[in-house]
mmCIF file of C-alpha atoms in Angstrom:
data_model
loop_
_atom_site.group_PDB
_atom_site.id
_atom_site.type_symbol
_atom_site.label_atom_id
_atom_site.label_comp_id
_atom_site.label_asym_id
_atom_site.label_seq_id
_atom_site.Cartn_x
_atom_site.Cartn_y
_atom_site.Cartn_z
ATOM 1 C CA MET A 296 -18.650 23.133 -13.584
ATOM 2 C CA ARG A 297 -18.460 20.970 -16.993
ATOM 3 C CA LEU A 298 -17.702 17.450 -17.135
ATOM 4 C CA LYS A 299 -14.489 16.660 -19.783
ATOM 5 C CA ARG A 300 -14.317 12.888 -19.945
ATOM 6 C CA PHE A 301 -14.800 9.383 -17.923
ATOM 7 C CA LEU A 302 -11.714 7.620 -16.466
ATOM 8 C CA LEU A 303 -12.156 3.865 -15.704
ATOM 9 C CA ARG A 304 -10.695 2.215 -12.484
ATOM 10 C CA TYR A 305 -10.905 -1.278 -11.985
ATOM 11 C CA TYR A 306 -9.370 -1.543 -9.067
ATOM 12 C CA PRO A 307 -10.998 -0.742 -6.568
ATOM 13 C CA PRO A 308 -13.933 -0.534 -8.915
ATOM 14 C CA GLY A 309 -14.785 3.014 -9.991
ATOM 15 C CA ILE A 310 -15.552 5.844 -12.683
ATOM 16 C CA ILE A 311 -13.140 9.337 -12.591
ATOM 17 C CA LEU A 312 -15.034 12.039 -13.376
ATOM 18 C CA GLU A 313 -12.552 14.703 -14.894
ATOM 19 C CA TYR A 314 -13.866 18.440 -15.326
ATOM 20 C CA GLU A 315 -13.234 21.837 -15.673
ATOM 21 C CA GLN A 316 -13.770 24.291 -12.871
ATOM 22 C CA GLY A 317 -12.769 28.160 -13.183
ATOM 23 C CA GLY A 318 -10.409 26.921 -16.003
ATOM 24 C CA GLN A 319 -8.770 24.188 -14.208
ATOM 25 C CA THR A 320 -9.142 20.478 -14.536
ATOM 26 C CA LYS A 321 -10.093 18.740 -11.769
ATOM 27 C CA THR A 322 -10.842 15.031 -11.048
ATOM 28 C CA LYS A 323 -13.321 13.349 -8.349
ATOM 29 C CA SER A 324 -14.263 9.687 -8.078
ATOM 30 C CA VAL A 325 -17.396 7.765 -7.966
ATOM 31 C CA ASP A 326 -16.586 4.756 -5.687
ATOM 32 C CA LEU A 327 -18.189 1.534 -6.748
ATOM 33 C CA LEU A 328 -16.793 -0.448 -4.026
ATOM 34 C CA ASP A 329 -19.866 -2.923 -3.515
ATOM 35 C CA LEU A 330 -20.235 -3.590 -6.957
ATOM 36 C CA LYS A 331 -20.389 -7.313 -8.077
ATOM 37 C CA PRO A 332 -21.259 -9.023 -11.180
ATOM 38 C CA GLU A 333 -24.919 -9.879 -10.070
ATOM 39 C CA THR A 334 -25.508 -6.140 -9.314
ATOM 40 C CA ASP A 335 -28.700 -4.468 -10.610
ATOM 41 C CA VAL A 336 -26.936 -1.650 -13.127
ATOM 42 C CA ASP A 337 -30.110 0.106 -12.965
ATOM 43 C CA ALA A 338 -30.121 0.666 -9.369
ATOM 44 C CA VAL A 339 -26.395 1.631 -9.395
ATOM 45 C CA LEU A 340 -27.244 4.180 -12.325
ATOM 46 C CA ASP A 341 -30.295 5.849 -10.144
ATOM 47 C CA GLU A 342 -27.876 6.239 -7.227
ATOM 48 C CA ILE A 343 -25.205 7.854 -9.043
ATOM 49 C CA SER A 344 -27.574 10.348 -10.748
ATOM 50 C CA ARG A 345 -29.109 11.275 -7.236
ATOM 51 C CA LYS A 346 -25.580 11.956 -5.677
ATOM 52 C CA GLU A 347 -23.743 13.099 -8.776
ATOM 53 C CA PRO A 348 -24.945 16.215 -10.120
ATOM 54 C CA LEU A 349 -22.026 16.086 -12.940
ATOM 55 C CA ILE A 350 -23.867 13.115 -14.629
ATOM 56 C CA THR A 351 -26.734 14.470 -16.601
ATOM 57 C CA PRO A 352 -29.329 12.151 -18.303
ATOM 58 C CA SER A 353 -27.580 12.546 -21.238
ATOM 59 C CA ARG A 354 -24.431 11.059 -19.758
ATOM 60 C CA MET A 355 -26.145 7.820 -17.750
ATOM 61 C CA ASP A 356 -25.953 5.666 -21.542
ATOM 62 C CA GLN A 357 -21.897 6.416 -21.404
ATOM 63 C CA VAL A 358 -21.795 5.316 -17.499
ATOM 64 C CA ARG A 359 -24.127 2.240 -18.066
ATOM 65 C CA THR A 360 -21.310 1.105 -20.230
ATOM 66 C CA LEU A 361 -18.636 2.064 -18.214
ATOM 67 C CA ILE A 362 -20.474 -0.010 -15.338
ATOM 68 C CA ASN A 363 -20.598 -3.018 -17.660
ATOM 69 C CA LYS A 364 -17.157 -3.121 -18.218
ATOM 70 C CA LEU A 365 -16.179 -3.466 -14.733
ATOM 71 C CA GLN A 366 -18.841 -6.153 -14.075
ATOM 72 C CA LEU A 367 -16.984 -8.056 -16.355
ATOM 73 C CA LYS A 368 -14.019 -7.588 -15.263
ATOM 74 C CA LEU A 369 -15.256 -8.540 -11.892
ATOM 75 C CA SER A 370 -16.568 -11.797 -13.066
ATOM 76 C CA ALA A 371 -13.317 -12.921 -14.991
ATOM 77 C CA ALA A 372 -12.540 -16.238 -13.826
ATOM 78 C CA ASP A 373 -9.335 -16.463 -11.277
ATOM 79 C CA ASP A 374 -7.451 -19.683 -11.700
ATOM 80 C CA HIS A 375 -3.923 -18.143 -12.363
ATOM 81 C CA ALA A 376 -1.005 -20.134 -11.658
ATOM 82 C CA PHE A 377 2.084 -18.317 -10.982
ATOM 83 C CA TYR A 378 5.509 -19.728 -12.311
ATOM 84 C CA LEU A 379 9.002 -18.011 -11.356
ATOM 85 C CA PHE A 380 10.023 -15.878 -14.412
ATOM 86 C CA LYS A 381 13.262 -14.587 -12.865
ATOM 87 C CA VAL A 382 15.657 -14.861 -10.088
ATOM 88 C CA LEU A 383 17.852 -11.314 -9.546
ATOM 89 C CA ARG A 384 21.070 -11.084 -7.722
ATOM 90 C CA ALA A 385 20.197 -7.999 -6.994
ATOM 91 C CA HIS A 386 22.496 -6.607 -4.434
ATOM 92 C CA ILE A 387 25.826 -7.987 -2.892
ATOM 93 C CA LEU A 388 24.572 -7.197 0.464
ATOM 94 C CA PRO A 389 21.229 -7.936 1.689
ATOM 95 C CA LEU A 390 17.868 -6.479 0.691
ATOM 96 C CA THR A 391 16.043 -4.390 2.878
ATOM 97 C CA ASN A 392 12.603 -3.786 0.595
ATOM 98 C CA VAL A 393 11.107 -4.283 -2.451
ATOM 99 C CA ALA A 394 8.256 -2.079 -4.248
ATOM 100 C CA PHE A 395 6.324 -2.089 -7.482
ATOM 101 C CA ASN A 396 5.519 0.878 -9.594
ATOM 102 C CA LYS A 397 1.525 1.128 -10.493
ATOM 103 C CA SER A 398 1.924 -1.167 -13.991
ATOM 104 C CA GLY A 399 4.284 -3.617 -12.334
ATOM 105 C CA SER A 400 6.858 -2.611 -15.227
ATOM 106 C CA MET A 401 9.398 -1.808 -13.039
ATOM 107 C CA PHE A 402 10.420 -2.560 -9.376
ATOM 108 C CA ILE A 403 13.122 -1.251 -6.601
ATOM 109 C CA THR A 404 15.035 -2.906 -4.163
ATOM 110 C CA GLY A 405 16.647 -0.867 -1.280
ATOM 111 C CA SER A 406 19.740 -2.468 -0.087
ATOM 112 C CA TYR A 407 22.468 -2.689 3.195
ATOM 113 C CA ASP A 408 24.966 -1.700 0.564
ATOM 114 C CA ARG A 409 23.574 1.858 0.455
ATOM 115 C CA THR A 410 22.228 1.954 -2.577
ATOM 116 C CA CYS A 411 18.641 1.370 -4.362
ATOM 117 C CA LYS A 412 18.305 -0.013 -7.688
ATOM 118 C CA VAL A 413 15.939 0.329 -10.155
ATOM 119 C CA TRP A 414 14.644 -2.815 -12.953
ATOM 120 C CA ASP A 415 12.700 -3.453 -15.693
ATOM 121 C CA THR A 416 10.682 -6.983 -14.538
ATOM 122 C CA ALA A 417 10.254 -7.730 -18.374
ATOM 123 C CA SER A 418 13.721 -8.031 -18.926
ATOM 124 C CA GLY A 419 14.982 -8.511 -15.370
ATOM 125 C CA GLU A 420 17.603 -5.786 -16.428
ATOM 126 C CA GLU A 421 18.982 -3.100 -13.801
ATOM 127 C CA LEU A 422 18.033 0.282 -15.005
ATOM 128 C CA HIS A 423 19.797 2.698 -12.805
ATOM 129 C CA THR A 424 21.773 2.033 -9.296
ATOM 130 C CA LEU A 425 20.640 5.205 -7.147
ATOM 131 C CA GLU A 426 23.777 5.734 -5.094
ATOM 132 C CA GLY A 427 24.463 8.853 -2.947
ATOM 133 C CA HIS A 428 23.482 7.433 0.562
ATOM 134 C CA ARG A 429 26.154 6.671 3.272
ATOM 135 C CA ASN A 430 24.292 3.996 5.142
ATOM 136 C CA VAL A 431 21.463 1.615 4.800
ATOM 137 C CA VAL A 432 19.183 2.103 2.235
ATOM 138 C CA TYR A 433 15.692 1.065 4.061
ATOM 139 C CA ALA A 434 12.860 2.748 3.272
ATOM 140 C CA ILE A 435 11.950 2.901 -0.409
ATOM 141 C CA ALA A 436 8.644 4.251 -2.411
ATOM 142 C CA PHE A 437 7.680 4.972 -5.976
ATOM 143 C CA ASN A 438 5.032 7.783 -6.193
ATOM 144 C CA ASN A 439 2.032 5.809 -7.496
ATOM 145 C CA PRO A 440 0.286 5.835 -9.680
ATOM 146 C CA TYR A 441 2.718 8.175 -11.433
ATOM 147 C CA GLY A 442 5.689 6.231 -10.966
ATOM 148 C CA ASP A 443 8.004 8.854 -12.452
ATOM 149 C CA LYS A 444 9.900 9.755 -8.819
ATOM 150 C CA ILE A 445 11.525 7.140 -6.142
ATOM 151 C CA ALA A 446 12.122 8.198 -2.543
ATOM 152 C CA THR A 447 14.926 6.201 -0.376
ATOM 153 C CA GLY A 448 15.130 6.712 3.347
ATOM 154 C CA SER A 449 18.416 5.764 4.990
ATOM 155 C CA PHE A 450 19.969 5.155 8.165
ATOM 156 C CA ASP A 451 22.186 8.174 7.353
ATOM 157 C CA LYS A 452 19.256 10.027 8.419
ATOM 158 C CA THR A 453 18.125 11.177 4.874
ATOM 159 C CA CYS A 454 15.734 10.913 2.482
ATOM 160 C CA LYS A 455 16.235 11.319 -1.282
ATOM 161 C CA LEU A 456 13.892 12.219 -4.012
ATOM 162 C CA TRP A 457 14.947 10.748 -7.718
ATOM 163 C CA SER A 458 13.402 10.401 -11.115
ATOM 164 C CA SER A 459 12.819 6.886 -11.970
ATOM 165 C CA GLU A 460 13.464 7.304 -15.137
ATOM 166 C CA THR A 461 16.990 8.814 -15.278
ATOM 167 C CA GLY A 462 18.111 8.152 -11.897
ATOM 168 C CA LYS A 463 18.890 11.803 -11.241
ATOM 169 C CA CYS A 464 18.663 12.924 -7.465
ATOM 170 C CA TYR A 465 16.159 15.626 -7.654
ATOM 171 C CA HIS A 466 16.059 16.482 -3.485
ATOM 172 C CA THR A 467 18.091 15.042 -0.268
ATOM 173 C CA PHE A 468 15.949 15.897 2.332
ATOM 174 C CA ARG A 469 17.889 16.737 5.950
ATOM 175 C CA GLY A 470 16.720 17.225 9.360
ATOM 176 C CA HIS A 471 16.126 14.101 11.171
ATOM 177 C CA THR A 472 18.273 13.156 13.684
ATOM 178 C CA ALA A 473 18.399 9.375 13.673
ATOM 179 C CA GLU A 474 17.624 6.798 11.480
ATOM 180 C CA ILE A 475 14.448 6.875 9.052
ATOM 181 C CA VAL A 476 12.846 3.618 8.559
ATOM 182 C CA CYS A 477 9.359 4.552 6.998
ATOM 183 C CA THR A 478 8.870 6.782 3.750
ATOM 184 C CA ALA A 479 5.252 7.298 1.237
ATOM 185 C CA PHE A 480 4.054 9.326 -1.478
ATOM 186 C CA ASN A 481 0.573 11.023 -0.928
ATOM 187 C CA PRO A 482 -1.268 10.000 -3.340
ATOM 188 C CA GLN A 483 -1.418 13.058 -5.134
ATOM 189 C CA SER A 484 2.633 13.236 -5.389
ATOM 190 C CA THR A 485 3.115 16.718 -4.090
ATOM 191 C CA ILE A 486 4.832 15.391 -0.751
ATOM 192 C CA VAL A 487 7.013 12.703 0.478
ATOM 193 C CA ALA A 488 6.362 11.930 4.481
ATOM 194 C CA THR A 489 9.603 10.027 5.936
ATOM 195 C CA GLY A 490 9.283 8.407 9.798
ATOM 196 C CA SER A 491 12.618 8.139 11.917
ATOM 197 C CA MET A 492 13.852 6.510 14.816
ATOM 198 C CA ASP A 493 13.942 10.203 16.436
ATOM 199 C CA THR A 494 10.464 9.821 17.637
ATOM 200 C CA THR A 495 9.160 12.566 14.655
ATOM 201 C CA ALA A 496 7.390 12.175 11.198
ATOM 202 C CA LYS A 497 8.502 15.090 9.011
ATOM 203 C CA ILE A 498 6.879 16.312 5.504
ATOM 204 C CA TRP A 499 8.865 17.669 2.555
ATOM 205 C CA ASP A 500 7.633 19.381 -0.660
ATOM 206 C CA VAL A 501 8.360 17.055 -3.605
ATOM 207 C CA GLN A 502 8.573 19.821 -5.631
ATOM 208 C CA THR A 503 10.860 22.336 -3.876
ATOM 209 C CA GLY A 504 12.595 20.191 -1.520
ATOM 210 C CA GLN A 505 11.406 22.019 1.575
ATOM 211 C CA GLU A 506 10.313 21.031 4.919
ATOM 212 C CA ILE A 507 6.964 21.436 5.443
ATOM 213 C CA SER A 508 6.255 20.162 8.874
ATOM 214 C CA THR A 509 7.721 18.287 11.553
ATOM 215 C CA LEU A 510 5.065 15.550 13.691
ATOM 216 C CA MET A 511 6.106 16.048 16.976
ATOM 217 C CA GLY A 512 4.431 14.002 20.067
ATOM 218 C CA HIS A 513 5.756 10.357 19.708
ATOM 219 C CA SER A 514 7.840 9.185 22.543
ATOM 220 C CA ALA A 515 9.213 6.371 20.875
ATOM 221 C CA GLU A 516 10.505 5.174 17.302
ATOM 222 C CA ILE A 517 8.009 5.409 14.388
ATOM 223 C CA ILE A 518 7.867 2.510 12.366
ATOM 224 C CA SER A 519 4.958 2.467 10.256
ATOM 225 C CA LEU A 520 3.531 5.576 7.937
ATOM 226 C CA SER A 521 0.390 5.714 5.513
ATOM 227 C CA PHE A 522 -1.290 8.467 4.241
ATOM 228 C CA ASN A 523 -5.031 7.844 3.316
ATOM 229 C CA THR A 524 -6.384 7.971 0.224
ATOM 230 C CA LYS A 525 -7.220 11.454 -0.480
ATOM 231 C CA GLY A 526 -3.837 12.172 1.017
ATOM 232 C CA ASP A 527 -5.236 15.185 3.504
ATOM 233 C CA GLN A 528 -4.458 12.651 6.636
ATOM 234 C CA VAL A 529 -1.236 10.586 7.318
ATOM 235 C CA ILE A 530 -0.990 7.569 10.328
ATOM 236 C CA THR A 531 2.181 7.067 12.157
ATOM 237 C CA GLY A 532 2.784 4.191 13.894
ATOM 238 C CA SER A 533 5.399 3.592 16.786
ATOM 239 C CA PHE A 534 7.199 1.963 19.298
ATOM 240 C CA ASP A 535 5.267 4.204 21.951
ATOM 241 C CA HIS A 536 2.382 1.412 21.626
ATOM 242 C CA THR A 537 0.246 4.493 19.989
ATOM 243 C CA VAL A 538 -0.723 5.462 16.689
ATOM 244 C CA THR A 539 -1.240 9.268 15.744
ATOM 245 C CA CYS A 540 -3.505 10.718 12.852
ATOM 246 C CA TRP A 541 -2.524 13.766 11.716
ATOM 247 C CA ASP A 542 -4.062 16.549 9.293
ATOM 248 C CA VAL A 543 -1.359 17.183 6.197
ATOM 249 C CA ARG A 544 -1.967 20.611 5.704
ATOM 250 C CA SER A 545 -1.405 22.068 8.973
ATOM 251 C CA GLY A 546 0.747 19.159 10.512
ATOM 252 C CA SER A 547 -1.649 19.262 13.649
ATOM 253 C CA ARG A 548 -2.654 15.705 15.611
ATOM 254 C CA ILE A 549 -6.109 14.973 15.192
ATOM 255 C CA HIS A 550 -6.135 11.867 17.147
ATOM 256 C CA THR A 551 -3.937 9.248 19.271
ATOM 257 C CA LEU A 552 -5.063 5.843 18.949
ATOM 258 C CA ILE A 553 -4.293 4.319 22.693
ATOM 259 C CA GLY A 554 -5.077 0.954 23.602
ATOM 260 C CA HIS A 555 -2.565 -1.138 22.583
ATOM 261 C CA ARG A 556 -0.328 -2.613 25.327
ATOM 262 C CA GLY A 557 2.874 -2.998 22.936
ATOM 263 C CA GLU A 558 4.829 -1.784 20.086
ATOM 264 C CA ILE A 559 3.135 -0.768 16.540
ATOM 265 C CA SER A 560 3.888 -2.855 13.866
ATOM 266 C CA SER A 561 1.696 -1.612 11.148
ATOM 267 C CA ALA A 562 -1.303 0.710 10.826
ATOM 268 C CA GLN A 563 -3.441 1.136 7.594
ATOM 269 C CA PHE A 564 -6.340 3.138 6.351
ATOM 270 C CA ASN A 565 -8.951 1.431 4.286
ATOM 271 C CA TRP A 566 -9.713 2.464 0.736
ATOM 272 C CA ASP A 567 -12.749 4.898 2.046
ATOM 273 C CA CYS A 568 -10.521 6.629 4.965
ATOM 274 C CA SER A 569 -13.241 5.178 7.469
ATOM 275 C CA LEU A 570 -11.471 2.876 9.286
ATOM 276 C CA ILE A 571 -8.003 2.277 10.260
ATOM 277 C CA ALA A 572 -6.102 -1.100 11.278
ATOM 278 C CA THR A 573 -3.547 -1.462 13.435
ATOM 279 C CA GLY A 574 -1.236 -4.540 14.560
ATOM 280 C CA SER A 575 0.931 -4.738 17.172
ATOM 281 C CA MET A 576 3.870 -6.692 19.361
ATOM 282 C CA ASP A 577 0.635 -7.347 21.990
ATOM 283 C CA ASN A 578 -0.503 -10.021 19.535
ATOM 284 C CA THR A 579 -3.916 -8.600 18.588
ATOM 285 C CA CYS A 580 -4.589 -5.837 15.933
ATOM 286 C CA LYS A 581 -7.507 -3.098 16.564
ATOM 287 C CA ILE A 582 -9.796 -1.385 14.278
ATOM 288 C CA TRP A 583 -10.751 2.377 14.626
ATOM 289 C CA ASP A 584 -12.971 4.400 13.468
ATOM 290 C CA ALA A 585 -10.930 7.081 11.483
ATOM 291 C CA ARG A 586 -13.316 10.073 12.055
ATOM 292 C CA THR A 587 -13.629 9.775 15.961
ATOM 293 C CA GLY A 588 -10.241 8.009 16.703
ATOM 294 C CA GLN A 589 -12.279 6.009 19.086
ATOM 295 C CA CYS A 590 -11.561 1.813 18.899
ATOM 296 C CA ILE A 591 -14.571 -0.188 17.694
ATOM 297 C CA GLY A 592 -12.677 -3.651 17.316
ATOM 298 C CA THR A 593 -10.172 -5.609 19.097
ATOM 299 C CA LEU A 594 -9.351 -9.112 16.925
ATOM 300 C CA ARG A 595 -7.862 -11.612 19.020
ATOM 301 C CA GLY A 596 -6.306 -15.233 18.455
ATOM 302 C CA HIS A 597 -3.111 -14.713 17.288
ATOM 303 C CA GLU A 598 -0.934 -16.337 19.528
ATOM 304 C CA ASP A 599 2.436 -14.537 18.745
ATOM 305 C CA GLU A 600 3.024 -10.852 17.852
ATOM 306 C CA VAL A 601 1.030 -9.476 14.931
ATOM 307 C CA LEU A 602 3.599 -8.265 12.458
ATOM 308 C CA ASP A 603 1.560 -6.863 9.489
ATOM 309 C CA VAL A 604 -2.163 -6.094 8.751
ATOM 310 C CA ALA A 605 -4.229 -5.179 5.374
ATOM 311 C CA PHE A 606 -7.467 -3.944 4.002
ATOM 312 C CA ASP A 607 -8.997 -5.572 0.996
ATOM 313 C CA TYR A 608 -10.180 -2.812 -1.312
ATOM 314 C CA THR A 609 -13.989 -3.385 -0.316
ATOM 315 C CA GLY A 610 -12.733 -2.214 3.530
ATOM 316 C CA GLN A 611 -14.536 -5.365 4.238
ATOM 317 C CA LEU A 612 -12.274 -7.917 5.080
ATOM 318 C CA LEU A 613 -8.773 -7.608 7.416
ATOM 319 C CA ALA A 614 -6.060 -9.760 6.713
ATOM 320 C CA THR A 615 -3.124 -10.159 9.613
ATOM 321 C CA ALA A 616 0.370 -11.630 9.847
ATOM 322 C CA SER A 617 1.814 -13.164 12.889
ATOM 323 C CA ALA A 618 4.576 -14.357 14.674
ATOM 324 C CA ASP A 619 2.748 -17.653 15.187
ATOM 325 C CA SER A 620 3.069 -18.646 11.694
ATOM 326 C CA THR A 621 -0.236 -18.058 10.983
ATOM 327 C CA GLY A 622 -2.576 -15.618 8.799
ATOM 328 C CA ARG A 623 -6.114 -14.786 9.680
ATOM 329 C CA VAL A 624 -9.187 -13.132 7.723
ATOM 330 C CA TYR A 625 -11.371 -11.039 9.539
ATOM 331 C CA ASN A 626 -15.068 -9.366 8.710
ATOM 332 C CA ALA A 627 -13.716 -5.380 9.216
ATOM 333 C CA VAL A 628 -17.412 -4.904 10.306
ATOM 334 C CA THR A 629 -18.713 -7.247 12.821
ATOM 335 C CA HIS A 630 -14.867 -8.226 13.633
ATOM 336 C CA GLN A 631 -15.429 -12.174 13.372
ATOM 337 C CA CYS A 632 -12.555 -14.175 12.226
ATOM 338 C CA LEU A 633 -13.720 -15.814 9.241
ATOM 339 C CA VAL A 634 -10.373 -18.287 8.246
ATOM 340 C CA LYS A 635 -7.314 -19.430 9.686
ATOM 341 C CA LEU A 636 -4.421 -19.427 7.277
ATOM 342 C CA GLU A 637 -2.126 -22.578 8.283
ATOM 343 C CA GLY A 638 0.908 -23.704 6.427
ATOM 344 C CA HIS A 639 3.877 -21.722 7.072
ATOM 345 C CA GLU A 640 6.502 -23.325 9.422
ATOM 346 C CA GLY A 641 7.964 -19.834 10.139
ATOM 347 C CA GLU A 642 6.992 -16.215 11.535
ATOM 348 C CA ILE A 643 4.752 -13.811 8.395
ATOM 349 C CA SER A 644 6.256 -10.728 8.955
ATOM 350 C CA LYS A 645 3.840 -9.620 5.426
ATOM 351 C CA VAL A 646 0.433 -9.666 4.372
ATOM 352 C CA CYS A 647 -1.396 -8.196 1.149
ATOM 353 C CA PHE A 648 -4.687 -8.772 -1.168
ATOM 354 C CA ASN A 649 -4.120 -8.878 -4.721
ATOM 355 C CA PRO A 650 -6.131 -5.525 -6.339
ATOM 356 C CA GLN A 651 -9.716 -7.984 -7.099
ATOM 357 C CA GLY A 652 -9.249 -8.997 -3.281
ATOM 358 C CA ASN A 653 -10.192 -12.833 -3.741
ATOM 359 C CA LYS A 654 -6.347 -13.783 -3.153
ATOM 360 C CA ILE A 655 -4.215 -13.091 -0.297
ATOM 361 C CA LEU A 656 -0.180 -13.240 -0.351
ATOM 362 C CA THR A 657 1.994 -14.051 2.558
ATOM 363 C CA ALA A 658 5.954 -14.104 3.055
ATOM 364 C CA SER A 659 7.736 -16.189 5.272
ATOM 365 C CA ALA A 660 10.510 -16.708 7.188
ATOM 366 C CA ASP A 661 10.227 -20.129 6.297
ATOM 367 C CA LYS A 662 12.068 -19.486 2.995
ATOM 368 C CA SER A 663 8.327 -19.318 0.994
ATOM 369 C CA ALA A 664 5.469 -17.273 0.016
ATOM 370 C CA ARG A 665 1.910 -18.551 -0.130
ATOM 371 C CA LEU A 666 -1.302 -17.298 -1.995
ATOM 372 C CA TRP A 667 -4.639 -18.326 -0.203
ATOM 373 C CA ASP A 668 -8.545 -18.030 -0.767
ATOM 374 C CA PRO A 669 -9.362 -15.486 1.662
ATOM 375 C CA GLN A 670 -13.119 -16.997 1.277
ATOM 376 C CA SER A 671 -11.848 -20.720 2.548
ATOM 377 C CA GLY A 672 -8.384 -20.064 3.669
ATOM 378 C CA LYS A 673 -7.024 -22.965 1.668
ATOM 379 C CA CYS A 674 -3.497 -22.377 0.058
ATOM 380 C CA GLN A 675 -3.793 -22.307 -3.594
ATOM 381 C CA GLN A 676 0.005 -22.004 -4.199
ATOM 382 C CA ILE A 677 3.500 -21.987 -2.531
ATOM 383 C CA LEU A 678 5.926 -19.829 -4.339
ATOM 384 C CA ALA A 679 9.425 -21.384 -2.951
ATOM 385 C CA GLY A 680 12.653 -21.758 -4.157
ATOM 386 C CA HIS A 681 14.333 -18.869 -1.718
ATOM 387 C CA SER A 682 17.426 -19.748 0.401
ATOM 388 C CA ASP A 683 16.530 -17.639 3.353
ATOM 389 C CA GLU A 684 13.689 -15.749 5.206
ATOM 390 C CA ILE A 685 11.313 -13.792 2.651
ATOM 391 C CA PHE A 686 10.330 -10.257 4.123
ATOM 392 C CA SER A 687 9.100 -8.197 1.303
ATOM 393 C CA CYS A 688 6.160 -9.658 -0.897
ATOM 394 C CA ALA A 689 3.820 -7.568 -3.522
ATOM 395 C CA PHE A 690 1.256 -7.838 -6.738
ATOM 396 C CA ASN A 691 1.154 -5.515 -9.414
ATOM 397 C CA TYR A 692 -1.543 -3.605 -10.451
ATOM 398 C CA GLU A 693 -3.562 -6.100 -12.730
ATOM 399 C CA GLY A 694 -2.727 -8.707 -10.052
ATOM 400 C CA ASN A 695 -0.842 -10.724 -12.615
ATOM 401 C CA THR A 696 2.598 -10.291 -11.324
ATOM 402 C CA ILE A 697 4.412 -10.859 -7.843
ATOM 403 C CA ILE A 698 7.762 -10.152 -6.760
ATOM 404 C CA THR A 699 9.267 -11.678 -3.460
ATOM 405 C CA GLY A 700 12.484 -10.197 -2.205
ATOM 406 C CA SER A 701 14.516 -12.633 0.349
ATOM 407 C CA LYS A 702 17.411 -12.402 3.140
ATOM 408 C CA ASP A 703 19.519 -14.121 0.077
ATOM 409 C CA ASN A 704 20.368 -10.597 -1.206
ATOM 410 C CA THR A 705 17.757 -12.256 -4.289
ATOM 411 C CA CYS A 706 14.332 -11.050 -5.442
ATOM 412 C CA ARG A 707 12.206 -13.296 -7.670
ATOM 413 C CA ILE A 708 9.491 -12.149 -10.158
ATOM 414 C CA TRP A 709 6.617 -14.486 -10.498
ATOM 415 C CA ARG A 710 4.125 -14.640 -13.467
#
């Protein structure tokens, strides 16, 4: 094995090692999730040199420089106030979803008008209309971090794979017998997963367009689907009150997470793949050990359905969004509720952290999105202007651009 070069990853903090093995170029990452501006760099270097044989003593000065860069980024003051940059009247019928590519230079919108549109964020210009589905385009995804492909899942029971650069359709994935409501690429962008109202999920080969496996075992609709960071496992959340963790390569079940007393709304891995968080219509969120499949904590406090859950990049904090109009932030290790996010006047359907982990974004039926401080729980800013409920919101990779999608048929870009 020969180390070729280092690549810096700001969010979450880490160093990517590009190396050669057997004539092939491969990568592995050194995650520095606990790095702080005040962290002792020498101690970090000692730990890296112990654990990572690819980094020899002659490379240590380079690594020190990279860690200093990461610390500088982490210490940068973040008092950014967002302003409305563009209003896009995206579709003639209601939107279903919005999503950024990694850099935030492009975003996509799905709609009841049976199309997905690709937009240039800076100009607000429509780049492509992806036409071909025969029913609602409900689930949409970029193959981030690459961003050169888009998957669209439809009520017509098919998923299509497109070029984000040309708008050309590469493949149509057929095989589901009911509506497709969730889709995701693995982080390596070699496969697409789809979840359907037919109670199954399917894994598809991006290159060939062939079905690799069908994940069978749920007894009700699958409405949530998420890969872990390594891309070797996928979790499916279902209306049957369970979440199943699957081995991607074999298509076999690893664990079934049983314990919720209501339909699953959301299921996510944390960054290092050690934990899984699940939100449910039973008003609770649960945290599970991803290795054993055991429930290690039930997070109570919400007075209505939990509609979304999100980890920060360290996996230490977990945010929840609820139909009771509040959000909450929990310590993912101690399971203690740290703060309540109070101020919305309608159900909160979406919650996410910015990449830096120092802001939380929520989208609500009260027609507003809000930005919160996860430490104090204070509302920092209200993004108002939509004339109907906001169902989708997202940050770009730098955390300096936000997109909100509303039932008023518009999406808004905030900078």
